[in-house]
mmCIF file with all atom_site columns, C-alpha atoms in Angstrom:
data_model
loop_
_atom_site.group_PDB
_atom_site.id
_atom_site.type_symbol
_atom_site.label_atom_id
_atom_site.label_alt_id
_atom_site.label_comp_id
_atom_site.label_asym_id
_atom_site.label_entity_id
_atom_site.label_seq_id
_atom_site.pdbx_PDB_ins_code
_atom_site.Cartn_x
_atom_site.Cartn_y
_atom_site.Cartn_z
_atom_site.occupancy
_atom_site.B_iso_or_equiv
_atom_site.pdbx_formal_charge
_atom_site.auth_seq_id
_atom_site.auth_comp_id
_atom_site.auth_asym_id
_atom_site.auth_atom_id
_atom_site.pdbx_PDB_model_num
ATOM 1   C CA . MET H 1 1   ? -25.089 -32.744 -10.031 1.00 0.00 ? 1   MET H CA 1
ATOM 2   C CA . GLN H 1 2   ? -25.318 -30.098 -7.459  1.00 0.00 ? 2   GLN H CA 1
ATOM 3   C CA . ASP H 1 3   ? -26.982 -27.434 -7.359  1.00 0.00 ? 3   ASP H CA 1
ATOM 4   C CA . LYS H 1 4   ? -25.634 -23.945 -7.909  1.00 0.00 ? 4   LYS H CA 1
ATOM 5   C CA . LYS H 1 5   ? -27.086 -22.145 -4.938  1.00 0.00 ? 5   LYS H CA 1
ATOM 6   C CA . ALA H 1 6   ? -25.448 -25.393 -2.526  1.00 0.00 ? 6   ALA H CA 1
ATOM 7   C CA . GLN H 1 7   ? -21.898 -24.614 -4.785  1.00 0.00 ? 7   GLN H CA 1
ATOM 8   C CA . ARG H 1 8   ? -22.600 -20.800 -3.211  1.00 0.00 ? 8   ARG H CA 1
ATOM 9   C CA . GLU H 1 9   ? -22.821 -21.706 0.261   1.00 0.00 ? 9   GLU H CA 1
ATOM 10  C CA . ARG H 1 10  ? -20.330 -24.174 0.594   1.00 0.00 ? 10  ARG H CA 1
ATOM 11  C CA . ILE H 1 11  ? -17.520 -21.617 -0.836  1.00 0.00 ? 11  ILE H CA 1
ATOM 12  C CA . LYS H 1 12  ? -19.212 -19.180 1.130   1.00 0.00 ? 12  LYS H CA 1
ATOM 13  C CA . GLU H 1 13  ? -18.151 -21.961 4.501   1.00 0.00 ? 13  GLU H CA 1
ATOM 14  C CA . ARG H 1 14  ? -14.803 -21.442 3.118   1.00 0.00 ? 14  ARG H CA 1
ATOM 15  C CA . ILE H 1 15  ? -13.976 -17.939 2.653   1.00 0.00 ? 15  ILE H CA 1
ATOM 16  C CA . ASN H 1 16  ? -15.963 -17.483 5.930   1.00 0.00 ? 16  ASN H CA 1
ATOM 17  C CA . GLY H 1 17  ? -13.664 -20.383 7.432   1.00 0.00 ? 17  GLY H CA 1
ATOM 18  C CA . LEU H 1 18  ? -10.453 -17.534 6.120   1.00 0.00 ? 18  LEU H CA 1
ATOM 19  C CA . SER H 1 19  ? -8.587  -15.718 10.174  1.00 0.00 ? 19  SER H CA 1
ATOM 20  C CA . LYS H 1 20  ? -7.803  -11.860 9.112   1.00 0.00 ? 20  LYS H CA 1
ATOM 21  C CA . SER H 1 21  ? -5.013  -11.939 8.225   1.00 0.00 ? 21  SER H CA 1
ATOM 22  C CA . GLU H 1 22  ? -4.785  -14.861 5.762   1.00 0.00 ? 22  GLU H CA 1
ATOM 23  C CA . ARG H 1 23  ? -7.284  -12.193 4.332   1.00 0.00 ? 23  ARG H CA 1
ATOM 24  C CA . GLU H 1 24  ? -5.611  -9.869  4.130   1.00 0.00 ? 24  GLU H CA 1
ATOM 25  C CA . ALA H 1 25  ? -2.191  -11.551 2.403   1.00 0.00 ? 25  ALA H CA 1
ATOM 26  C CA . PHE H 1 26  ? -4.002  -13.547 0.121   1.00 0.00 ? 26  PHE H CA 1
ATOM 27  C CA . CYS H 1 27  ? -5.959  -9.670  -0.501  1.00 0.00 ? 27  CYS H CA 1
ATOM 28  C CA . ARG H 1 28  ? -2.017  -8.146  -1.371  1.00 0.00 ? 28  ARG H CA 1
ATOM 29  C CA . ALA H 1 29  ? -0.566  -11.167 -3.435  1.00 0.00 ? 29  ALA H CA 1
ATOM 30  C CA . ILE H 1 30  ? -4.051  -10.749 -4.978  1.00 0.00 ? 30  ILE H CA 1
ATOM 31  C CA . THR H 1 31  ? -3.407  -7.308  -5.910  1.00 0.00 ? 31  THR H CA 1
ATOM 32  C CA . GLU H 1 32  ? 0.450   -7.764  -6.986  1.00 0.00 ? 32  GLU H CA 1
ATOM 33  C CA . ARG H 1 33  ? -0.963  -10.026 -9.345  1.00 0.00 ? 33  ARG H CA 1
ATOM 34  C CA . ALA H 1 34  ? -2.993  -8.476  -10.933 1.00 0.00 ? 34  ALA H CA 1
ATOM 35  C CA . LEU H 1 35  ? -1.248  -5.353  -11.338 1.00 0.00 ? 35  LEU H CA 1
ATOM 36  C CA . ASP H 1 36  ? 1.687   -7.399  -13.103 1.00 0.00 ? 36  ASP H CA 1
ATOM 37  C CA . LEU H 1 37  ? -1.130  -8.754  -15.872 1.00 0.00 ? 37  LEU H CA 1
ATOM 38  C CA . PRO H 1 38  ? 0.072   -7.134  -19.125 1.00 0.00 ? 38  PRO H CA 1
ATOM 39  C CA . GLU H 1 39  ? -3.475  -7.587  -19.912 1.00 0.00 ? 39  GLU H CA 1
ATOM 40  C CA . TYR H 1 40  ? -4.375  -5.049  -16.283 1.00 0.00 ? 40  TYR H CA 1
ATOM 41  C CA . LYS H 1 41  ? -0.797  -2.741  -17.637 1.00 0.00 ? 41  LYS H CA 1
ATOM 42  C CA . SER H 1 42  ? -2.002  -1.781  -21.079 1.00 0.00 ? 42  SER H CA 1
ATOM 43  C CA . ALA H 1 43  ? -5.789  -1.747  -20.635 1.00 0.00 ? 43  ALA H CA 1
ATOM 44  C CA . LYS H 1 44  ? -6.893  2.184   -20.948 1.00 0.00 ? 44  LYS H CA 1
ATOM 45  C CA . VAL H 1 45  ? -10.207 1.942   -19.665 1.00 0.00 ? 45  VAL H CA 1
ATOM 46  C CA . ILE H 1 46  ? -10.721 -0.730  -16.830 1.00 0.00 ? 46  ILE H CA 1
ATOM 47  C CA . PHE H 1 47  ? -14.732 -1.868  -15.394 1.00 0.00 ? 47  PHE H CA 1
ATOM 48  C CA . ILE H 1 48  ? -14.110 -3.015  -11.635 1.00 0.00 ? 48  ILE H CA 1
ATOM 49  C CA . TYR H 1 49  ? -16.046 -4.613  -9.124  1.00 0.00 ? 49  TYR H CA 1
ATOM 50  C CA . VAL H 1 50  ? -15.743 -2.765  -5.236  1.00 0.00 ? 50  VAL H CA 1
ATOM 51  C CA . ALA H 1 51  ? -15.003 -4.862  -2.761  1.00 0.00 ? 51  ALA H CA 1
ATOM 52  C CA . ALA H 1 52  ? -18.003 -5.659  -0.520  1.00 0.00 ? 52  ALA H CA 1
ATOM 53  C CA . GLY H 1 53  ? -17.609 -8.976  2.464   1.00 0.00 ? 53  GLY H CA 1
ATOM 54  C CA . ASN H 1 54  ? -15.206 -11.233 2.344   1.00 0.00 ? 54  ASN H CA 1
ATOM 55  C CA . GLU H 1 55  ? -14.409 -10.829 -1.555  1.00 0.00 ? 55  GLU H CA 1
ATOM 56  C CA . ALA H 1 56  ? -11.002 -10.443 -2.923  1.00 0.00 ? 56  ALA H CA 1
ATOM 57  C CA . GLU H 1 57  ? -9.932  -6.253  -1.700  1.00 0.00 ? 57  GLU H CA 1
ATOM 58  C CA . THR H 1 58  ? -9.899  -4.165  -5.296  1.00 0.00 ? 58  THR H CA 1
ATOM 59  C CA . ALA H 1 59  ? -9.279  -0.458  -3.164  1.00 0.00 ? 59  ALA H CA 1
ATOM 60  C CA . GLU H 1 60  ? -4.883  -0.594  -4.187  1.00 0.00 ? 60  GLU H CA 1
ATOM 61  C CA . ILE H 1 61  ? -5.786  -1.622  -7.491  1.00 0.00 ? 61  ILE H CA 1
ATOM 62  C CA . ILE H 1 62  ? -8.720  0.984   -7.828  1.00 0.00 ? 62  ILE H CA 1
ATOM 63  C CA . ALA H 1 63  ? -6.594  3.614   -6.118  1.00 0.00 ? 63  ALA H CA 1
ATOM 64  C CA . GLU H 1 64  ? -2.865  2.558   -9.105  1.00 0.00 ? 64  GLU H CA 1
ATOM 65  C CA . SER H 1 65  ? -5.146  2.823   -11.274 1.00 0.00 ? 65  SER H CA 1
ATOM 66  C CA . LEU H 1 66  ? -6.794  6.485   -10.971 1.00 0.00 ? 66  LEU H CA 1
ATOM 67  C CA . LYS H 1 67  ? -2.991  7.319   -10.195 1.00 0.00 ? 67  LYS H CA 1
ATOM 68  C CA . ASN H 1 68  ? -2.004  5.967   -13.441 1.00 0.00 ? 68  ASN H CA 1
ATOM 69  C CA . ASN H 1 69  ? -4.517  8.001   -15.747 1.00 0.00 ? 69  ASN H CA 1
ATOM 70  C CA . LYS H 1 70  ? -6.682  4.798   -16.841 1.00 0.00 ? 70  LYS H CA 1
ATOM 71  C CA . THR H 1 71  ? -10.653 5.367   -17.489 1.00 0.00 ? 71  THR H CA 1
ATOM 72  C CA . VAL H 1 72  ? -12.263 3.228   -13.849 1.00 0.00 ? 72  VAL H CA 1
ATOM 73  C CA . ALA H 1 73  ? -15.170 2.352   -14.088 1.00 0.00 ? 73  ALA H CA 1
ATOM 74  C CA . VAL H 1 74  ? -17.439 0.426   -11.311 1.00 0.00 ? 74  VAL H CA 1
ATOM 75  C CA . PRO H 1 75  ? -21.088 -0.915  -11.278 1.00 0.00 ? 75  PRO H CA 1
ATOM 76  C CA . VAL H 1 76  ? -23.682 1.024   -9.954  1.00 0.00 ? 76  VAL H CA 1
ATOM 77  C CA . ILE H 1 77  ? -27.507 -0.653  -9.468  1.00 0.00 ? 77  ILE H CA 1
ATOM 78  C CA . VAL H 1 78  ? -29.640 1.418   -11.639 1.00 0.00 ? 78  VAL H CA 1
ATOM 79  C CA . ASP H 1 79  ? -33.200 -0.723  -11.519 1.00 0.00 ? 79  ASP H CA 1
ATOM 80  C CA . LYS H 1 80  ? -32.647 -4.520  -12.200 1.00 0.00 ? 80  LYS H CA 1
ATOM 81  C CA . ASP H 1 81  ? -29.465 -3.386  -14.513 1.00 0.00 ? 81  ASP H CA 1
ATOM 82  C CA . MET H 1 82  ? -25.465 -2.768  -13.853 1.00 0.00 ? 82  MET H CA 1
ATOM 83  C CA . LYS H 1 83  ? -24.268 0.009   -14.880 1.00 0.00 ? 83  LYS H CA 1
ATOM 84  C CA . ALA H 1 84  ? -20.109 1.237   -14.935 1.00 0.00 ? 84  ALA H CA 1
ATOM 85  C CA . ALA H 1 85  ? -20.236 4.381   -13.755 1.00 0.00 ? 85  ALA H CA 1
ATOM 86  C CA . VAL H 1 86  ? -16.538 6.569   -14.051 1.00 0.00 ? 86  VAL H CA 1
ATOM 87  C CA . ILE H 1 87  ? -15.411 7.470   -10.496 1.00 0.00 ? 87  ILE H CA 1
ATOM 88  C CA . SER H 1 88  ? -12.441 9.648   -9.676  1.00 0.00 ? 88  SER H CA 1
ATOM 89  C CA . PRO H 1 89  ? -10.305 9.907   -6.602  1.00 0.00 ? 89  PRO H CA 1
ATOM 90  C CA . LYS H 1 90  ? -12.944 12.616  -5.457  1.00 0.00 ? 90  LYS H CA 1
ATOM 91  C CA . THR H 1 91  ? -15.926 10.048  -5.901  1.00 0.00 ? 91  THR H CA 1
ATOM 92  C CA . GLU H 1 92  ? -18.455 9.564   -3.219  1.00 0.00 ? 92  GLU H CA 1
ATOM 93  C CA . PHE H 1 93  ? -20.038 6.579   -2.364  1.00 0.00 ? 93  PHE H CA 1
ATOM 94  C CA . ILE H 1 94  ? -22.568 5.572   -0.360  1.00 0.00 ? 94  ILE H CA 1
ATOM 95  C CA . LEU H 1 95  ? -24.322 1.378   -0.065  1.00 0.00 ? 95  LEU H CA 1
ATOM 96  C CA . ASN H 1 96  ? -26.801 0.784   -1.908  1.00 0.00 ? 96  ASN H CA 1
ATOM 97  C CA . LYS H 1 97  ? -29.195 -2.872  -0.769  1.00 0.00 ? 97  LYS H CA 1
ATOM 98  C CA . TYR H 1 98  ? -27.059 -4.720  -1.015  1.00 0.00 ? 98  TYR H CA 1
ATOM 99  C CA . ASN H 1 99  ? -24.664 -2.666  1.768   1.00 0.00 ? 99  ASN H CA 1
ATOM 100 C CA . ILE H 1 100 ? -22.084 -2.707  -1.708  1.00 0.00 ? 100 ILE H CA 1
ATOM 101 C CA . LYS H 1 101 ? -20.357 0.502   -1.978  1.00 0.00 ? 101 LYS H CA 1
ATOM 102 C CA . GLU H 1 102 ? -21.860 2.450   -5.148  1.00 0.00 ? 102 GLU H CA 1
ATOM 103 C CA . PRO H 1 103 ? -20.049 5.845   -6.949  1.00 0.00 ? 103 PRO H CA 1
ATOM 104 C CA . VAL H 1 104 ? -23.782 8.832   -6.253  1.00 0.00 ? 104 VAL H CA 1
ATOM 105 C CA . LEU H 1 105 ? -24.728 8.539   -9.274  1.00 0.00 ? 105 LEU H CA 1
ATOM 106 C CA . LYS H 1 106 ? -26.399 12.243  -10.334 1.00 0.00 ? 106 LYS H CA 1
ATOM 107 C CA . ASN H 1 107 ? -23.435 13.806  -10.830 1.00 0.00 ? 107 ASN H CA 1
ATOM 108 C CA . ALA H 1 108 ? -21.501 9.744   -12.607 1.00 0.00 ? 108 ALA H CA 1
ATOM 109 C CA . GLU H 1 109 ? -21.095 9.865   -16.305 1.00 0.00 ? 109 GLU H CA 1
ATOM 110 C CA . ILE H 1 110 ? -21.885 6.167   -17.071 1.00 0.00 ? 110 ILE H CA 1
ATOM 111 C CA . ILE H 1 111 ? -19.650 4.666   -19.777 1.00 0.00 ? 111 ILE H CA 1
ATOM 112 C CA . ASN H 1 112 ? -21.473 1.446   -22.251 1.00 0.00 ? 112 ASN H CA 1
ATOM 113 C CA . PRO H 1 113 ? -20.089 -1.748  -20.875 1.00 0.00 ? 113 PRO H CA 1
ATOM 114 C CA . ALA H 1 114 ? -18.725 -1.872  -25.286 1.00 0.00 ? 114 ALA H CA 1
ATOM 115 C CA . ASP H 1 115 ? -16.193 0.297   -23.886 1.00 0.00 ? 115 ASP H CA 1
ATOM 116 C CA . ALA H 1 116 ? -14.818 -1.574  -21.560 1.00 0.00 ? 116 ALA H CA 1
ATOM 117 C CA . GLU H 1 117 ? -11.141 -2.954  -22.288 1.00 0.00 ? 117 GLU H CA 1
ATOM 118 C CA . LEU H 1 118 ? -10.930 -5.387  -18.856 1.00 0.00 ? 118 LEU H CA 1
ATOM 119 C CA . ILE H 1 119 ? -13.174 -5.964  -16.645 1.00 0.00 ? 119 ILE H CA 1
ATOM 120 C CA . LEU H 1 120 ? -12.030 -7.385  -12.629 1.00 0.00 ? 120 LEU H CA 1
ATOM 121 C CA . ALA H 1 121 ? -14.795 -9.440  -11.770 1.00 0.00 ? 121 ALA H CA 1
ATOM 122 C CA . PRO H 1 122 ? -15.798 -10.589 -8.694  1.00 0.00 ? 122 PRO H CA 1
ATOM 123 C CA . LEU H 1 123 ? -16.398 -14.489 -8.158  1.00 0.00 ? 123 LEU H CA 1
ATOM 124 C CA . MET H 1 124 ? -18.383 -16.990 -5.756  1.00 0.00 ? 124 MET H CA 1
ATOM 125 C CA . GLY H 1 125 ? -16.510 -19.351 -6.988  1.00 0.00 ? 125 GLY H CA 1
ATOM 126 C CA . PHE H 1 126 ? -14.391 -20.897 -9.878  1.00 0.00 ? 126 PHE H CA 1
ATOM 127 C CA . ASP H 1 127 ? -13.027 -24.017 -11.613 1.00 0.00 ? 127 ASP H CA 1
ATOM 128 C CA . GLU H 1 128 ? -10.005 -24.531 -13.980 1.00 0.00 ? 128 GLU H CA 1
ATOM 129 C CA . ASN H 1 129 ? -12.186 -24.056 -17.524 1.00 0.00 ? 129 ASN H CA 1
ATOM 130 C CA . LEU H 1 130 ? -12.402 -20.539 -16.035 1.00 0.00 ? 130 LEU H CA 1
ATOM 131 C CA . ASN H 1 131 ? -16.545 -20.668 -15.723 1.00 0.00 ? 131 ASN H CA 1
ATOM 132 C CA . ARG H 1 132 ? -17.251 -18.133 -12.861 1.00 0.00 ? 132 ARG H CA 1
ATOM 133 C CA . LEU H 1 133 ? -20.232 -19.013 -10.408 1.00 0.00 ? 133 LEU H CA 1
ATOM 134 C CA . GLY H 1 134 ? -21.293 -15.269 -9.503  1.00 0.00 ? 134 GLY H CA 1
ATOM 135 C CA . ARG H 1 135 ? -24.122 -14.487 -6.355  1.00 0.00 ? 135 ARG H CA 1
ATOM 136 C CA . GLY H 1 136 ? -26.329 -14.934 -8.503  1.00 0.00 ? 136 GLY H CA 1
ATOM 137 C CA . GLY H 1 137 ? -28.519 -12.079 -8.958  1.00 0.00 ? 137 GLY H CA 1
ATOM 138 C CA . GLY H 1 138 ? -27.368 -11.807 -12.783 1.00 0.00 ? 138 GLY H CA 1
ATOM 139 C CA . TYR H 1 139 ? -26.233 -8.589  -12.985 1.00 0.00 ? 139 TYR H CA 1
ATOM 140 C CA . TYR H 1 140 ? -22.643 -10.056 -14.761 1.00 0.00 ? 140 TYR H CA 1
ATOM 141 C CA . ASP H 1 141 ? -24.626 -12.059 -17.062 1.00 0.00 ? 141 ASP H CA 1
ATOM 142 C CA . LYS H 1 142 ? -26.454 -9.318  -18.553 1.00 0.00 ? 142 LYS H CA 1
ATOM 143 C CA . PHE H 1 143 ? -22.989 -7.118  -18.101 1.00 0.00 ? 143 PHE H CA 1
ATOM 144 C CA . LEU H 1 144 ? -19.906 -9.146  -19.764 1.00 0.00 ? 144 LEU H CA 1
ATOM 145 C CA . ALA H 1 145 ? -22.639 -9.882  -23.069 1.00 0.00 ? 145 ALA H CA 1
ATOM 146 C CA . GLU H 1 146 ? -23.240 -6.618  -23.233 1.00 0.00 ? 146 GLU H CA 1
ATOM 147 C CA . ALA H 1 147 ? -19.296 -6.289  -23.335 1.00 0.00 ? 147 ALA H CA 1
ATOM 148 C CA . LYS H 1 148 ? -18.078 -8.432  -25.485 1.00 0.00 ? 148 LYS H CA 1
ATOM 149 C CA . LYS H 1 149 ? -14.862 -7.390  -26.849 1.00 0.00 ? 149 LYS H CA 1
ATOM 150 C CA . ALA H 1 150 ? -12.971 -7.058  -22.912 1.00 0.00 ? 150 ALA H CA 1
ATOM 151 C CA . VAL H 1 151 ? -10.839 -9.441  -21.406 1.00 0.00 ? 151 VAL H CA 1
ATOM 152 C CA . VAL H 1 152 ? -12.811 -10.573 -18.602 1.00 0.00 ? 152 VAL H CA 1
ATOM 153 C CA . ILE H 1 153 ? -10.422 -11.511 -15.376 1.00 0.00 ? 153 ILE H CA 1
ATOM 154 C CA . GLY H 1 154 ? -11.766 -12.413 -12.575 1.00 0.00 ? 154 GLY H CA 1
ATOM 155 C CA . LEU H 1 155 ? -10.302 -11.881 -8.922  1.00 0.00 ? 155 LEU H CA 1
ATOM 156 C CA . GLY H 1 156 ? -10.703 -14.512 -5.606  1.00 0.00 ? 156 GLY H CA 1
ATOM 157 C CA . TYR H 1 157 ? -9.095  -16.973 -3.541  1.00 0.00 ? 157 TYR H CA 1
ATOM 158 C CA . GLU H 1 158 ? -7.703  -20.468 -4.927  1.00 0.00 ? 158 GLU H CA 1
ATOM 159 C CA . LEU H 1 159 ? -10.148 -21.947 -1.896  1.00 0.00 ? 159 LEU H CA 1
ATOM 160 C CA . GLN H 1 160 ? -12.914 -20.907 -3.800  1.00 0.00 ? 160 GLN H CA 1
ATOM 161 C CA . LYS H 1 161 ? -11.466 -22.960 -7.333  1.00 0.00 ? 161 LYS H CA 1
ATOM 162 C CA . GLU H 1 162 ? -14.269 -26.022 -7.086  1.00 0.00 ? 162 GLU H CA 1
ATOM 163 C CA . GLN H 1 163 ? -13.710 -29.351 -9.426  1.00 0.00 ? 163 GLN H CA 1
ATOM 164 C CA . SER H 1 164 ? -15.997 -27.925 -11.471 1.00 0.00 ? 164 SER H CA 1
ATOM 165 C CA . ILE H 1 165 ? -18.921 -24.656 -11.975 1.00 0.00 ? 165 ILE H CA 1
ATOM 166 C CA . ILE H 1 166 ? -22.723 -25.381 -13.181 1.00 0.00 ? 166 ILE H CA 1
ATOM 167 C CA . THR H 1 167 ? -22.781 -23.219 -16.114 1.00 0.00 ? 167 THR H CA 1
ATOM 168 C CA . GLU H 1 168 ? -26.133 -22.080 -17.899 1.00 0.00 ? 168 GLU H CA 1
ATOM 169 C CA . PRO H 1 169 ? -25.485 -21.784 -21.817 1.00 0.00 ? 169 PRO H CA 1
ATOM 170 C CA . HIS H 1 170 ? -25.199 -17.494 -21.414 1.00 0.00 ? 170 HIS H CA 1
ATOM 171 C CA . ASP H 1 171 ? -22.604 -17.940 -18.976 1.00 0.00 ? 171 ASP H CA 1
ATOM 172 C CA . ARG H 1 172 ? -19.520 -16.183 -19.737 1.00 0.00 ? 172 ARG H CA 1
ATOM 173 C CA . LYS H 1 173 ? -15.417 -17.911 -19.346 1.00 0.00 ? 173 LYS H CA 1
ATOM 174 C CA . LEU H 1 174 ? -13.522 -15.606 -17.719 1.00 0.00 ? 174 LEU H CA 1
ATOM 175 C CA . ASP H 1 175 ? -10.599 -15.181 -19.637 1.00 0.00 ? 175 ASP H CA 1
ATOM 176 C CA . ALA H 1 176 ? -8.470  -15.660 -16.410 1.00 0.00 ? 176 ALA H CA 1
ATOM 177 C CA . VAL H 1 177 ? -8.248  -16.277 -13.018 1.00 0.00 ? 177 VAL H CA 1
ATOM 178 C CA . VAL H 1 178 ? -6.557  -14.519 -10.152 1.00 0.00 ? 178 VAL H CA 1
ATOM 179 C CA . THR H 1 179 ? -5.634  -16.089 -6.598  1.00 0.00 ? 179 THR H CA 1
ATOM 180 C CA . GLU H 1 180 ? -3.193  -15.724 -4.590  1.00 0.00 ? 180 GLU H CA 1
ATOM 181 C CA . THR H 1 181 ? -0.924  -17.958 -5.730  1.00 0.00 ? 181 THR H CA 1
ATOM 182 C CA . ARG H 1 182 ? -1.428  -18.358 -9.132  1.00 0.00 ? 182 ARG H CA 1
ATOM 183 C CA . ILE H 1 183 ? -2.905  -17.125 -12.748 1.00 0.00 ? 183 ILE H CA 1
ATOM 184 C CA . TYR H 1 184 ? -4.982  -19.459 -14.592 1.00 0.00 ? 184 TYR H CA 1
ATOM 185 C CA . ARG H 1 185 ? -5.123  -18.508 -18.133 1.00 0.00 ? 185 ARG H CA 1
ATOM 186 C CA . ASN H 1 186 ? -7.991  -19.802 -21.126 1.00 0.00 ? 186 ASN H CA 1
ATOM 187 C CA . ILE H 1 187 ? -4.577  -21.786 -22.851 1.00 0.00 ? 187 ILE H CA 1
ATOM 188 C CA . ASN H 1 188 ? -7.437  -21.931 -25.820 1.00 0.00 ? 188 ASN H CA 1
#
């Protein structure tokens, strides 16, 4: 069986093969599907990543959530942990050590992961059993372990799907994955 690093590299190659127009079209479809989810519509407190690189875009979901007066928190890295910083339309962002936009921490309200009702998570890969392959930093593993009640939905492209994702005992399955073509759900 291959290792996680090899899986990540193979998926990354496929993602990098997307043209700009394909990526934009896929992201529009993912956004439309995500905004239509009953879990999204009912959630008052949302934790969502700020897209970086070729990840499925989240800017429109964030804007729509703020417009609808949802509490929106985004990741901020503090030492070796990921915190949930509440944002507003006026929030200032900086680039962190991974070149990902995050809010300036000095004035940010930090919420407990357990307060999130819905988590929209990035993924490097996934499988039909809703196993998630991240980037390998472990930030989401720790965060999701504390967000036990939250519905966790991955956003990604269909080409990120693998037959099987290598998992470890601490990995948490997703409740759903939204791609440009469909929504995968846990039917158990």
